[in-house]
XYZ file of C-alpha atoms in Angstrom:
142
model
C 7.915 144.517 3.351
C 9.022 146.038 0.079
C 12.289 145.350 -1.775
C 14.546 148.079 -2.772
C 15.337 147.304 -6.499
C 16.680 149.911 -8.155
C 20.325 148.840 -8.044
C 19.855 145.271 -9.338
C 19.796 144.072 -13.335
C 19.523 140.897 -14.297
C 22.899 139.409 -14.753
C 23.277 135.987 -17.396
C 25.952 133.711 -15.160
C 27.974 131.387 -17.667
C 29.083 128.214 -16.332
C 32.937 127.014 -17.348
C 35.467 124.797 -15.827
C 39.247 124.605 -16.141
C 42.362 122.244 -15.879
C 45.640 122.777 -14.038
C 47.456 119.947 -15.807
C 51.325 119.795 -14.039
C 54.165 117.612 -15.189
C 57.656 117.710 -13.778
C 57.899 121.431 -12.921
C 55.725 122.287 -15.933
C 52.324 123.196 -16.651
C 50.515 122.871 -19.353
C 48.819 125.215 -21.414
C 47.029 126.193 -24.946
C 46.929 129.694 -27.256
C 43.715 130.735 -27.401
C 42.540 130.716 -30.956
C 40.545 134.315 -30.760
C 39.066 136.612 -28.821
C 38.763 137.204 -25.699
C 42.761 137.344 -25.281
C 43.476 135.879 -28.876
C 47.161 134.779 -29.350
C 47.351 134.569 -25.369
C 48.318 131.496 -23.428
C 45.678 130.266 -20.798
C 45.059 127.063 -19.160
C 42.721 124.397 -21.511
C 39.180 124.708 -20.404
C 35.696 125.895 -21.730
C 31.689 125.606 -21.026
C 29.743 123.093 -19.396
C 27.635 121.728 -21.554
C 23.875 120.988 -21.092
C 23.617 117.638 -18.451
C 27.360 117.736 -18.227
C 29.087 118.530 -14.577
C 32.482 120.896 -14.379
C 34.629 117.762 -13.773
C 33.190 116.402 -16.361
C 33.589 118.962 -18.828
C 37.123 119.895 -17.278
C 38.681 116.478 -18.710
C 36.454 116.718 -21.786
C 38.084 120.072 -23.031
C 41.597 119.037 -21.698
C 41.354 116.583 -24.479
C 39.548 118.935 -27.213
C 42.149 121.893 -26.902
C 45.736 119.720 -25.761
C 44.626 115.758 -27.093
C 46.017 114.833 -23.697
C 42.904 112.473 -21.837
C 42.889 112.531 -17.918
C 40.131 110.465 -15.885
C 37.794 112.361 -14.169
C 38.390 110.115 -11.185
C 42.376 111.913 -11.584
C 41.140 115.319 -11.506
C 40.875 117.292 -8.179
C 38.918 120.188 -7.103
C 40.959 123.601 -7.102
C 37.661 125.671 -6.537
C 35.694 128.265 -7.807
C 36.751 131.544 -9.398
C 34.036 134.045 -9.894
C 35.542 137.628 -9.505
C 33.041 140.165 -11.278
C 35.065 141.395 -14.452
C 37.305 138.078 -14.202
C 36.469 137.676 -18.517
C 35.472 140.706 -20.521
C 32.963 138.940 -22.008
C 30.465 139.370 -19.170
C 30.026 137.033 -15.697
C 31.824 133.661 -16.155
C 32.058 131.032 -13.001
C 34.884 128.701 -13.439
C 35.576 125.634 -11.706
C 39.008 124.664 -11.834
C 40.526 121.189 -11.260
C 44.104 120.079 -11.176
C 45.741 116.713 -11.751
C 49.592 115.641 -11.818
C 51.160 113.529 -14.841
C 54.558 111.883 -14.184
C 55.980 113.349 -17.238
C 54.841 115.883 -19.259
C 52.496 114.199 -22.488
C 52.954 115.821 -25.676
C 50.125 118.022 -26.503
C 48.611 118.313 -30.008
C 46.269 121.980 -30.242
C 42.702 121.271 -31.606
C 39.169 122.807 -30.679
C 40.290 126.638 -30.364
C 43.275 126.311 -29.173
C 46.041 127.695 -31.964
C 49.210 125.771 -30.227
C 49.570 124.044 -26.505
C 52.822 123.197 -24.861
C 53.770 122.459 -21.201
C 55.792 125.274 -19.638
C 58.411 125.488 -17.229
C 56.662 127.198 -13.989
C 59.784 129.497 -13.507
C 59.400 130.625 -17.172
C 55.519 131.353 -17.592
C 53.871 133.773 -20.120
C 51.492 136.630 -19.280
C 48.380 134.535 -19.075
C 44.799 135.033 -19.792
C 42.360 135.919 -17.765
C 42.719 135.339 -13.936
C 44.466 131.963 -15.147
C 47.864 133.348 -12.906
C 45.575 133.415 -10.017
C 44.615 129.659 -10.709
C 47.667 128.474 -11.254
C 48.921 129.920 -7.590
C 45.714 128.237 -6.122
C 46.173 124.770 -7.683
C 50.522 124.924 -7.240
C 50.242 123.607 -3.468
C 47.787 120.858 -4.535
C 50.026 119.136 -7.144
């Protein structure tokens, strides 16, 4: 049996995981500090590191870009978001996890985040990415 492969390439699959943080009708999220989508708000979250698991890395960049620390054990599973052309920047899987604060924390920006502030969900910016489509996953979770 042969294999047809004239239609295939090799395609590098990147490996990132995000965080629906929600607080009393808000959500939380950061300004991305450059490109892809510079000055555009987006929900905290970045690449798994080597040995490092999406939850993992999901609370770990919640704290670099909004200084706000959530357990891992408080983080649920929103699933997986791997639309081809989801990020210009070529094929990017995304696990995203959600948790629930009581009332909203005040962020401080850091890592590559420019600014990070919770939002009203009635009142949200144009966001980044498929980060809308996220958010309207993780909503009936919180």
């Amino acid at each position: 049996m042969t294999t047809d492969t004239t239609n295939t390439t090799d395609e590098a699959i990147r490996y990132t995981a995000d965080v629906v943080l929600f607080a009393a009708g808000h959500v939380l999220l950061i300004e991305r500090g450059w490109d892809p989508y510079e000055g555009r708000w987006a929900l905290p979250g970045g690449h798994v590191d080597t040995g490092e698991t999406s939850v993992a890395a999901a609370a770990r960049e919640l704290e670099e870009e909004a200084g706000i620390a959530v357990p891992v054990a408080d983080l649920r599973q929103v699933g997986a978001f791997d639309a081809p052309g989801r990020d210009p920047r070529g094929r990017y899987v995304s696990v995203a996890y959600t948790a629930t604060l009581p009332a909203p924390v005040p962020p401080t920006a850091g890592d590559d985040a420019t600014a990070a502030r919770w939002w009203p969900l009635d009142a949200l910016p144009d966001l980044a990415f498929d980060h809308a489509d996220i958010l309207a996953a993780a909503a009936p979770l919180k």
